[in-house]
Amino acid sequence: MPRVSFFYGIAIYIYWNEGDHPIPHFHVIQAEQRASVSVEGVVLAGKLERRALALVARWARLHRDELLANWELARDKGQILRP
């Protein structure tokens, strides 16, 4: 599970085995909270503090193109790039 970013105690991951998930997303771990977040910055599963979600949503907007490229690479089991 490659970590693609880390900021303010928030870790962003994209998993290799995402081929069976239709919605492009990434995984966030912050302290004891975990969530799956769409590339649009919407929590799909799990929970994040409001402040952390705001930071993650802003990060996702800034790196949307790289996230979508990595999503496709992960679905094809290729090496992902770090945004």
CSV table of C-alpha atoms in Angstrom, one decimal:
chain,number,residue,atom,x,y,z
A,1,MET,CA,0.0,0.0,0.0
A,2,PRO,CA,2.1,2.9,-1.2
A,3,ARG,CA,1.9,6.2,0.6
A,4,VAL,CA,1.6,9.0,-1.9
A,5,SER,CA,1.6,12.0,0.6
A,6,PHE,CA,2.0,12.9,4.2
A,7,PHE,CA,1.1,16.3,5.7
A,8,TYR,CA,-0.1,17.6,9.1
A,9,GLY,CA,-0.2,14.1,10.5
A,10,ILE,CA,-2.4,12.9,7.6
A,11,ALA,CA,-1.2,10.0,5.4
A,12,ILE,CA,-2.6,9.4,1.9
A,13,TYR,CA,-2.5,6.0,0.4
A,14,ILE,CA,-3.5,4.4,-2.9
A,15,TYR,CA,-3.8,0.6,-2.8
A,16,TRP,CA,-2.6,-1.7,-5.6
A,17,ASN,CA,-5.8,-3.9,-5.7
A,18,GLU,CA,-8.4,-1.3,-6.6
A,19,GLY,CA,-9.5,-3.0,-9.8
A,20,ASP,CA,-12.9,-3.9,-8.3
A,21,HIS,CA,-13.9,-0.4,-7.1
A,22,PRO,CA,-15.7,1.8,-9.6
A,23,ILE,CA,-15.2,5.2,-7.9
A,24,PRO,CA,-11.7,6.7,-8.0
A,25,HIS,CA,-10.6,7.2,-4.4
A,26,PHE,CA,-7.7,7.1,-2.0
A,27,HIS,CA,-7.3,6.2,1.6
A,28,VAL,CA,-6.6,8.5,4.5
A,29,ILE,CA,-5.2,7.7,7.9
A,30,GLN,CA,-5.0,10.5,10.5
A,31,ALA,CA,-4.3,9.5,14.1
A,32,GLU,CA,-6.9,6.8,14.9
A,33,GLN,CA,-9.3,7.7,12.1
A,34,ARG,CA,-9.4,6.2,8.7
A,35,ALA,CA,-11.5,7.0,5.6
A,36,SER,CA,-11.8,6.3,1.9
A,37,VAL,CA,-12.1,9.6,0.1
A,38,SER,CA,-13.1,10.2,-3.6
A,39,VAL,CA,-10.8,12.3,-5.8
A,40,GLU,CA,-13.5,14.9,-5.4
A,41,GLY,CA,-12.8,15.1,-1.7
A,42,VAL,CA,-16.0,13.3,-0.5
A,43,VAL,CA,-15.8,10.7,2.3
A,44,LEU,CA,-17.0,7.4,0.9
A,45,ALA,CA,-16.4,5.3,4.0
A,46,GLY,CA,-15.0,5.9,7.4
A,47,LYS,CA,-14.6,9.1,9.3
A,48,LEU,CA,-12.3,12.1,9.5
A,49,GLU,CA,-12.3,15.2,11.7
A,50,ARG,CA,-13.7,18.2,10.0
A,51,ARG,CA,-10.3,20.0,9.9
A,52,ALA,CA,-8.6,17.0,8.5
A,53,LEU,CA,-11.3,16.5,5.9
A,54,ALA,CA,-10.9,20.1,4.8
A,55,LEU,CA,-7.2,19.7,4.4
A,56,VAL,CA,-7.6,16.4,2.5
A,57,ALA,CA,-10.3,17.9,0.2
A,58,ARG,CA,-8.0,20.9,-0.6
A,59,TRP,CA,-5.1,18.5,-1.3
A,60,ALA,CA,-7.3,16.4,-3.5
A,61,ARG,CA,-8.3,19.4,-5.6
A,62,LEU,CA,-4.7,20.5,-6.0
A,63,HIS,CA,-3.6,17.0,-7.1
A,64,ARG,CA,-6.7,15.7,-8.9
A,65,ASP,CA,-4.9,15.0,-12.2
A,66,GLU,CA,-2.2,13.0,-10.5
A,67,LEU,CA,-4.7,11.1,-8.3
A,68,LEU,CA,-6.7,10.1,-11.4
A,69,ALA,CA,-3.5,9.0,-13.2
A,70,ASN,CA,-2.5,7.0,-10.1
A,71,TRP,CA,-5.9,5.5,-9.9
A,72,GLU,CA,-5.6,4.1,-13.4
A,73,LEU,CA,-2.1,2.8,-12.7
A,74,ALA,CA,-3.2,1.1,-9.5
A,75,ARG,CA,-6.2,-0.5,-11.3
A,76,ASP,CA,-3.7,-1.8,-13.9
A,77,LYS,CA,-1.3,-2.9,-11.1
A,78,GLY,CA,1.4,-0.5,-12.4
A,79,GLN,CA,3.8,1.6,-10.3
A,80,ILE,CA,2.1,4.7,-9.0
A,81,LEU,CA,3.6,8.2,-9.0
A,82,ARG,CA,3.8,10.5,-5.9
A,83,PRO,CA,1.8,13.7,-6.4
